[in-house]
Amino acid sequence: MTEKIEEKLFRIGHSPDPDDAFMFFAMAHGQVKIPGYRIDHVMEDIQSLNKRAFEGDLEMTAISAHAYPAVAHKYGILHCGASMGRGYGPIVISKTYNPAISGLEALKGKRIAVPGEWTTAFLLLNLALGDYRPVQADFAAIMGMVERGEVDAGLFDP
């Protein structure tokens, strides 16, 4: 008679973004296993994962560089993976203003949809622009908000 050993749950949080999908593909498809553990993938937007990290809710999670210092006592940084680099990162989208032509100055005081106050995109926009009216929104809703004119611009992190 073979005794079944109960596996512990190991939850890994990551966003459905292509870069996270690439980083976690092998685990998601059973090509990487942790003996004695069952891996459960938690896919949520990065702001939701940041909030979960503040609670220490997941065993491993993607997190914004902006939020990491607040949870460094709970989580370590892996030696692989990261979604940062030159020429890569958040962009400001707008139907009315073209930051590439007029610069970010044209957006001072304007309503800009942002994907969360603990996202690195939010930190970078604050550093680059500073004076604007952030409108907290789910990442997936930002493009639609801009299209419908509900905000002057949106902070989008492709």
XYZ file of N, CA and C in Angstrom:
474
model
N 0.843 -1.174 0.000
C 0.000 0.000 0.000
C 0.888 1.237 0.000
N 0.647 2.110 -0.960
C 1.428 3.327 -1.080
C 0.719 4.461 -0.367
N 1.449 5.111 0.507
C 0.868 6.226 1.242
C 1.053 7.500 0.423
N -0.040 8.226 0.206
C 0.028 9.471 -0.563
C 0.511 10.590 0.357
N 1.540 11.275 -0.100
C 2.063 12.410 0.653
C 1.335 13.659 0.188
N 0.756 14.375 1.137
C 0.029 15.583 0.787
C 1.008 16.692 0.411
N 0.757 17.277 -0.737
C 1.614 18.367 -1.205
C 1.173 19.688 -0.588
N 2.150 20.546 -0.307
C 1.859 21.886 0.191
C 1.577 22.788 -1.005
N 0.795 23.809 -0.768
C 0.455 24.767 -1.818
C 1.527 25.846 -1.896
N 1.990 26.131 -3.101
C 2.973 27.189 -3.354
C 2.366 28.102 -4.411
N 1.924 29.304 -3.973
C 1.243 30.222 -4.877
C 2.227 31.232 -5.465
N 2.165 31.372 -6.780
C 3.033 32.298 -7.497
C 2.158 33.332 -8.183
N 2.324 34.588 -7.806
C 1.558 35.663 -8.408
C 2.312 36.295 -9.564
N 1.626 36.456 -10.672
C 2.213 37.193 -11.792
C 1.099 37.771 -12.636
N 1.459 38.752 -13.425
C 0.460 39.395 -14.274
C 0.302 38.599 -15.565
N -0.783 38.837 -16.293
C -0.958 38.141 -17.575
C -0.158 38.784 -18.707
N 0.711 39.747 -18.391
C 1.538 40.403 -19.408
C 2.465 39.398 -20.088
N 2.830 39.653 -21.341
C 3.701 38.721 -22.068
C 5.039 38.450 -21.381
N 5.643 39.472 -20.765
C 6.941 39.237 -20.126
C 6.808 38.307 -18.921
N 5.746 38.474 -18.122
C 5.529 37.557 -17.001
C 5.178 36.162 -17.510
N 4.369 36.102 -18.558
C 4.015 34.796 -19.126
C 5.273 34.055 -19.563
N 6.215 34.767 -20.134
C 7.474 34.159 -20.558
C 8.271 33.669 -19.349
N 8.366 34.522 -18.310
C 9.156 34.165 -17.135
C 8.581 32.965 -16.390
N 7.248 32.823 -16.385
C 6.615 31.774 -15.602
C 6.087 30.622 -16.448
N 6.375 30.626 -17.736
C 5.839 29.619 -18.652
C 6.177 28.193 -18.204
N 7.430 27.940 -17.892
C 7.848 26.576 -17.541
C 7.127 26.072 -16.293
N 6.968 26.937 -15.300
C 6.244 26.526 -14.091
C 4.767 26.299 -14.393
N 4.192 27.178 -15.203
C 2.765 27.078 -15.518
C 2.441 25.809 -16.292
N 3.419 25.275 -17.011
C 3.184 24.082 -17.825
C 3.831 22.825 -17.246
N 4.127 22.857 -15.951
C 4.603 21.672 -15.261
C 6.017 21.231 -15.609
N 6.788 22.089 -16.275
C 8.157 21.737 -16.641
C 9.140 22.011 -15.507
N 8.716 22.789 -14.547
C 9.506 23.032 -13.341
C 8.650 22.580 -12.177
N 9.195 21.743 -11.355
C 8.447 21.226 -10.217
C 9.235 21.493 -8.942
N 8.506 21.626 -7.857
C 9.107 21.769 -6.543
C 8.648 20.554 -5.751
N 9.552 19.633 -5.435
C 9.150 18.416 -4.720
C 8.379 18.737 -3.432
N 7.240 18.089 -3.281
C 6.418 18.267 -2.092
C 5.451 19.442 -2.182
N 5.451 20.132 -3.321
C 4.578 21.303 -3.468
C 3.746 21.209 -4.734
N 2.564 21.776 -4.645
C 1.700 21.960 -5.806
C 1.712 23.447 -6.117
N 2.105 23.792 -7.334
C 2.211 25.199 -7.729
C 0.863 25.692 -8.230
N 0.425 26.805 -7.675
C -0.820 27.436 -8.090
C -0.481 28.827 -8.619
N -0.916 29.135 -9.842
C -0.631 30.436 -10.454
C -1.762 31.398 -10.163
N -1.394 32.553 -9.653
C -2.347 33.609 -9.363
C -2.054 34.732 -10.352
N -2.936 34.909 -11.343
C -2.714 35.952 -12.348
C -3.619 37.145 -12.065
N -2.975 38.276 -11.770
C -3.695 39.514 -11.481
C -2.867 40.679 -12.008
N -3.489 41.857 -12.089
C -2.741 43.038 -12.500
C -1.702 43.370 -11.423
N -0.690 44.126 -11.795
C 0.447 44.348 -10.901
C 0.065 45.105 -9.633
N -0.866 46.048 -9.705
C -1.280 46.755 -8.496
C -1.919 45.791 -7.497
N -2.745 44.863 -7.989
C -3.347 43.859 -7.095
C -2.270 42.984 -6.472
N -1.261 42.608 -7.257
C -0.158 41.800 -6.714
C 0.658 42.596 -5.701
N 0.848 43.886 -5.946
C 1.543 44.733 -4.969
C 0.799 44.710 -3.638
N -0.525 44.878 -3.691
C -1.333 44.869 -2.461
C -1.228 43.526 -1.751
N -1.235 42.446 -2.498
C -1.110 41.115 -1.886
C 0.257 40.947 -1.240
N 1.271 41.529 -1.861
C 2.621 41.450 -1.284
C 2.691 42.210 0.035
N 2.004 43.337 0.141
C 1.988 44.075 1.404
C 1.443 43.200 2.527
N 0.498 42.336 2.187
C -0.095 41.422 3.168
C 0.742 40.159 3.364
N 1.733 39.923 2.490
C 2.515 38.692 2.558
C 1.668 37.496 2.180
N 0.724 37.705 1.302
C -0.300 36.724 0.967
C 0.196 35.572 0.088
N 1.209 35.809 -0.740
C 1.680 34.788 -1.683
C 3.105 34.358 -1.344
N 3.418 33.122 -1.677
C 4.766 32.617 -1.408
C 5.796 33.254 -2.351
N 5.382 33.549 -3.580
C 6.250 34.208 -4.565
C 5.358 35.097 -5.415
N 5.841 36.267 -5.773
C 5.013 37.143 -6.585
C 5.830 38.127 -7.392
N 5.291 38.489 -8.544
C 5.817 39.634 -9.279
C 5.410 40.865 -8.476
N 6.224 41.884 -8.516
C 5.934 43.107 -7.767
C 6.600 44.276 -8.473
N 6.047 45.445 -8.304
C 6.645 46.646 -8.884
C 7.914 47.003 -8.126
N 8.888 47.509 -8.864
C 10.122 47.980 -8.216
C 9.803 49.080 -7.209
N 8.784 49.874 -7.499
C 8.366 50.946 -6.597
C 7.855 50.394 -5.264
N 7.166 49.274 -5.287
C 6.579 48.702 -4.077
C 7.568 47.838 -3.296
N 8.597 47.340 -3.959
C 9.481 46.376 -3.306
C 10.086 46.850 -1.981
N 10.599 48.078 -1.879
C 11.188 48.463 -0.582
C 10.238 48.297 0.602
N 8.942 48.435 0.365
C 7.963 48.294 1.448
C 7.760 46.852 1.886
N 8.183 45.892 1.066
C 7.990 44.480 1.405
C 9.304 43.697 1.413
N 10.420 44.396 1.379
C 11.730 43.729 1.331
C 11.955 42.836 2.549
N 11.291 43.111 3.650
C 11.419 42.275 4.845
C 10.632 40.962 4.707
N 9.753 40.874 3.695
C 8.945 39.681 3.476
C 9.377 38.866 2.268
N 9.950 39.534 1.263
C 10.272 38.888 -0.008
C 11.700 39.206 -0.426
N 12.305 38.254 -1.114
C 13.612 38.472 -1.724
C 13.440 38.633 -3.219
N 14.472 39.082 -3.881
C 14.439 39.246 -5.328
C 15.135 38.065 -5.968
N 14.486 37.473 -6.969
C 15.073 36.345 -7.685
C 16.228 36.813 -8.553
N 17.112 35.912 -8.880
C 18.254 36.235 -9.736
C 17.869 36.325 -11.207
N 16.687 35.864 -11.536
C 16.232 35.914 -12.933
C 14.912 36.646 -13.003
N 14.596 37.113 -14.194
C 13.347 37.814 -14.407
C 13.474 39.276 -14.065
N 12.726 40.088 -14.685
C 12.616 41.525 -14.449
C 12.096 42.138 -15.734
N 11.327 43.152 -15.571
C 10.734 43.814 -16.722
C 11.168 45.267 -16.747
N 12.446 45.470 -16.763
C 12.966 46.829 -16.771
C 14.123 46.917 -17.760
N 14.325 48.092 -18.289
C 15.444 48.310 -19.190
C 15.300 49.618 -19.944
N 16.316 50.012 -20.604
C 16.278 51.255 -21.394
C 15.376 51.064 -22.610
N 14.580 52.088 -22.896
C 13.684 52.015 -24.043
C 12.502 51.091 -23.830
N 12.261 50.734 -22.579
C 11.198 49.790 -22.243
C 10.454 50.364 -21.054
N 9.175 50.352 -21.101
C 8.448 50.802 -19.931
C 7.195 51.561 -20.261
N 6.712 52.312 -19.297
C 5.407 52.955 -19.431
C 5.404 54.080 -20.464
N 4.212 54.283 -21.044
C 4.006 55.395 -21.967
C 2.727 56.114 -21.553
N 2.637 57.366 -21.923
C 1.432 58.140 -21.687
C 0.678 58.200 -23.007
N -0.594 57.802 -22.968
C -1.422 57.821 -24.174
C -2.516 58.874 -24.011
N -2.884 59.513 -25.122
C -3.913 60.538 -25.074
C -4.492 60.744 -26.464
N -5.770 61.089 -26.526
C -6.391 61.438 -27.805
C -6.172 62.915 -28.107
N -5.966 63.721 -27.085
C -5.878 65.167 -27.230
C -4.451 65.686 -27.241
N -3.627 65.137 -26.393
C -2.255 65.624 -26.221
C -1.287 64.597 -26.783
N -0.237 65.076 -27.391
C 0.800 64.183 -27.893
C 2.087 64.503 -27.146
N 2.356 63.776 -26.056
C 3.550 64.058 -25.262
C 4.844 63.973 -26.063
N 4.849 63.178 -27.142
C 6.061 63.068 -27.959
C 6.342 64.373 -28.689
N 5.297 65.157 -28.974
C 5.468 66.429 -29.692
C 5.531 67.602 -28.716
N 4.554 67.685 -27.834
C 4.466 68.841 -26.936
C 5.193 68.643 -25.612
N 5.632 67.434 -25.347
C 6.276 67.144 -24.075
C 5.249 66.889 -22.989
N 5.711 66.379 -21.890
C 4.808 66.082 -20.777
C 4.231 67.340 -20.150
N 4.882 68.488 -20.343
C 4.407 69.739 -19.751
C 2.954 70.025 -20.113
N 2.523 69.613 -21.315
C 1.146 69.851 -21.755
C 0.138 69.107 -20.884
N 0.591 68.124 -20.123
C -0.305 67.332 -19.286
C -0.363 67.819 -17.838
N 0.356 68.883 -17.524
C 0.323 69.398 -16.146
C -1.109 69.770 -15.775
N -1.539 69.312 -14.605
C -2.867 69.605 -14.100
C -3.987 68.772 -14.720
N -3.666 67.929 -15.681
C -4.683 67.135 -16.375
C -4.996 65.849 -15.617
N -6.158 65.253 -15.951
C -6.572 63.977 -15.361
C -5.894 62.846 -16.129
N -5.113 62.049 -15.424
C -4.409 60.934 -16.057
C -4.763 59.647 -15.311
N -5.298 58.687 -16.041
C -5.614 57.376 -15.457
C -4.300 56.644 -15.196
N -4.168 56.115 -13.997
C -2.949 55.402 -13.609
C -3.313 54.007 -13.105
N -2.414 53.025 -13.300
C -2.736 51.635 -12.944
C -2.537 51.276 -11.478
N -2.250 52.244 -10.643
C -2.077 51.968 -9.216
C -0.965 52.798 -8.629
N -1.150 53.213 -7.376
C -0.190 54.108 -6.749
C 1.132 53.432 -6.382
N 1.174 52.118 -6.388
C 2.421 51.426 -6.053
C 3.117 50.843 -7.278
N 2.622 51.172 -8.461
C 3.278 50.681 -9.668
C 4.503 51.537 -9.976
N 5.479 50.938 -10.609
C 6.675 51.678 -11.007
C 6.310 52.726 -12.049
N 5.329 52.427 -12.904
C 4.870 53.402 -13.895
C 4.384 54.674 -13.197
N 3.639 54.535 -12.118
C 3.138 55.681 -11.349
C 4.299 56.484 -10.770
N 5.268 55.795 -10.197
C 6.446 56.475 -9.655
C 7.158 57.264 -10.749
N 7.368 56.657 -11.908
C 8.079 57.323 -12.998
C 7.311 58.534 -13.515
N 5.991 58.425 -13.614
C 5.201 59.568 -14.055
C 5.291 60.704 -13.040
N 5.259 60.371 -11.764
C 5.403 61.397 -10.734
C 6.749 62.101 -10.844
N 7.797 61.340 -11.090
C 9.127 61.930 -11.225
C 9.236 62.800 -12.481
N 8.604 62.357 -13.566
C 8.709 63.076 -14.842
C 7.768 64.274 -14.926
N 6.569 64.171 -14.346
C 5.553 65.210 -14.519
C 5.211 65.906 -13.210
N 4.952 65.135 -12.187
C 4.647 65.701 -10.880
C 3.255 66.281 -10.742
N 2.959 67.343 -11.456
C 1.711 68.083 -11.290
C 0.635 67.584 -12.248
N -0.189 66.660 -11.776
C -1.313 66.154 -12.555
C -2.330 65.586 -11.585
N -3.493 65.222 -12.086
C -4.538 64.660 -11.236
C -4.677 63.177 -11.546
N -4.104 62.316 -10.707
C -4.198 60.877 -10.975
C -5.609 60.348 -10.743
N -6.023 59.472 -11.644
C -7.303 58.781 -11.519
C -6.968 57.295 -11.459
N -7.148 56.688 -10.279
C -6.840 55.271 -10.109
C -7.774 54.439 -10.974
N -7.201 53.503 -11.730
C -8.018 52.664 -12.609
C -7.371 51.298 -12.756
N -8.189 50.320 -13.025
C -7.668 49.000 -13.345
C -6.899 49.114 -14.656
N -5.749 48.456 -14.714
C -4.887 48.525 -15.900
C -5.667 48.275 -17.188
N -6.523 47.275 -17.186
C -7.263 46.887 -18.388
C -8.286 47.938 -18.816
N -8.646 48.857 -17.932
C -9.661 49.867 -18.250
C -9.075 51.159 -18.804
N -7.781 51.356 -18.669
C -7.174 52.653 -18.993
C -7.354 53.046 -20.459
N -7.081 52.160 -21.390
C -7.219 52.520 -22.807
C -8.653 52.944 -23.134
N -9.629 52.232 -22.602
C -11.028 52.585 -22.838
C -11.387 53.932 -22.239
N -10.856 54.236 -21.060
C -11.121 55.527 -20.428
C -10.591 56.666 -21.287
N -9.416 56.477 -21.859
C -8.834 57.487 -22.743
C -9.687 57.610 -24.005
N -10.045 56.498 -24.598
C -10.846 56.487 -25.829
C -12.188 57.205 -25.637
N -12.817 56.995 -24.491
C -14.129 57.602 -24.217
C -14.017 59.045 -23.720
N -12.807 59.527 -23.488
C -12.623 60.903 -23.024
C -12.900 61.098 -21.550
N -12.915 60.017 -20.777
C -13.168 60.117 -19.337
C -11.980 60.735 -18.608
N -10.796 60.638 -19.212
C -9.565 61.227 -18.684
C -8.833 61.910 -19.834
N -7.935 62.802 -19.509
C -7.161 63.504 -20.539
C -6.072 62.600 -21.124
N -5.591 61.679 -20.331
C -4.526 60.780 -20.756
C -4.529 59.551 -19.873
N -3.762 58.568 -20.262
C -3.654 57.353 -19.482
C -2.215 56.886 -19.417
N -1.847 56.355 -18.299
C -0.516 55.791 -18.107
C -0.619 54.323 -18.444
N 0.046 53.929 -19.488
C -0.075 52.582 -20.021
C 1.292 51.925 -19.989
N 1.338 50.726 -19.469
C 2.609 49.998 -19.373
C 2.470 48.709 -20.169
N 2.812 48.783 -21.470
C 2.595 47.617 -22.357
C 3.411 46.399 -21.970
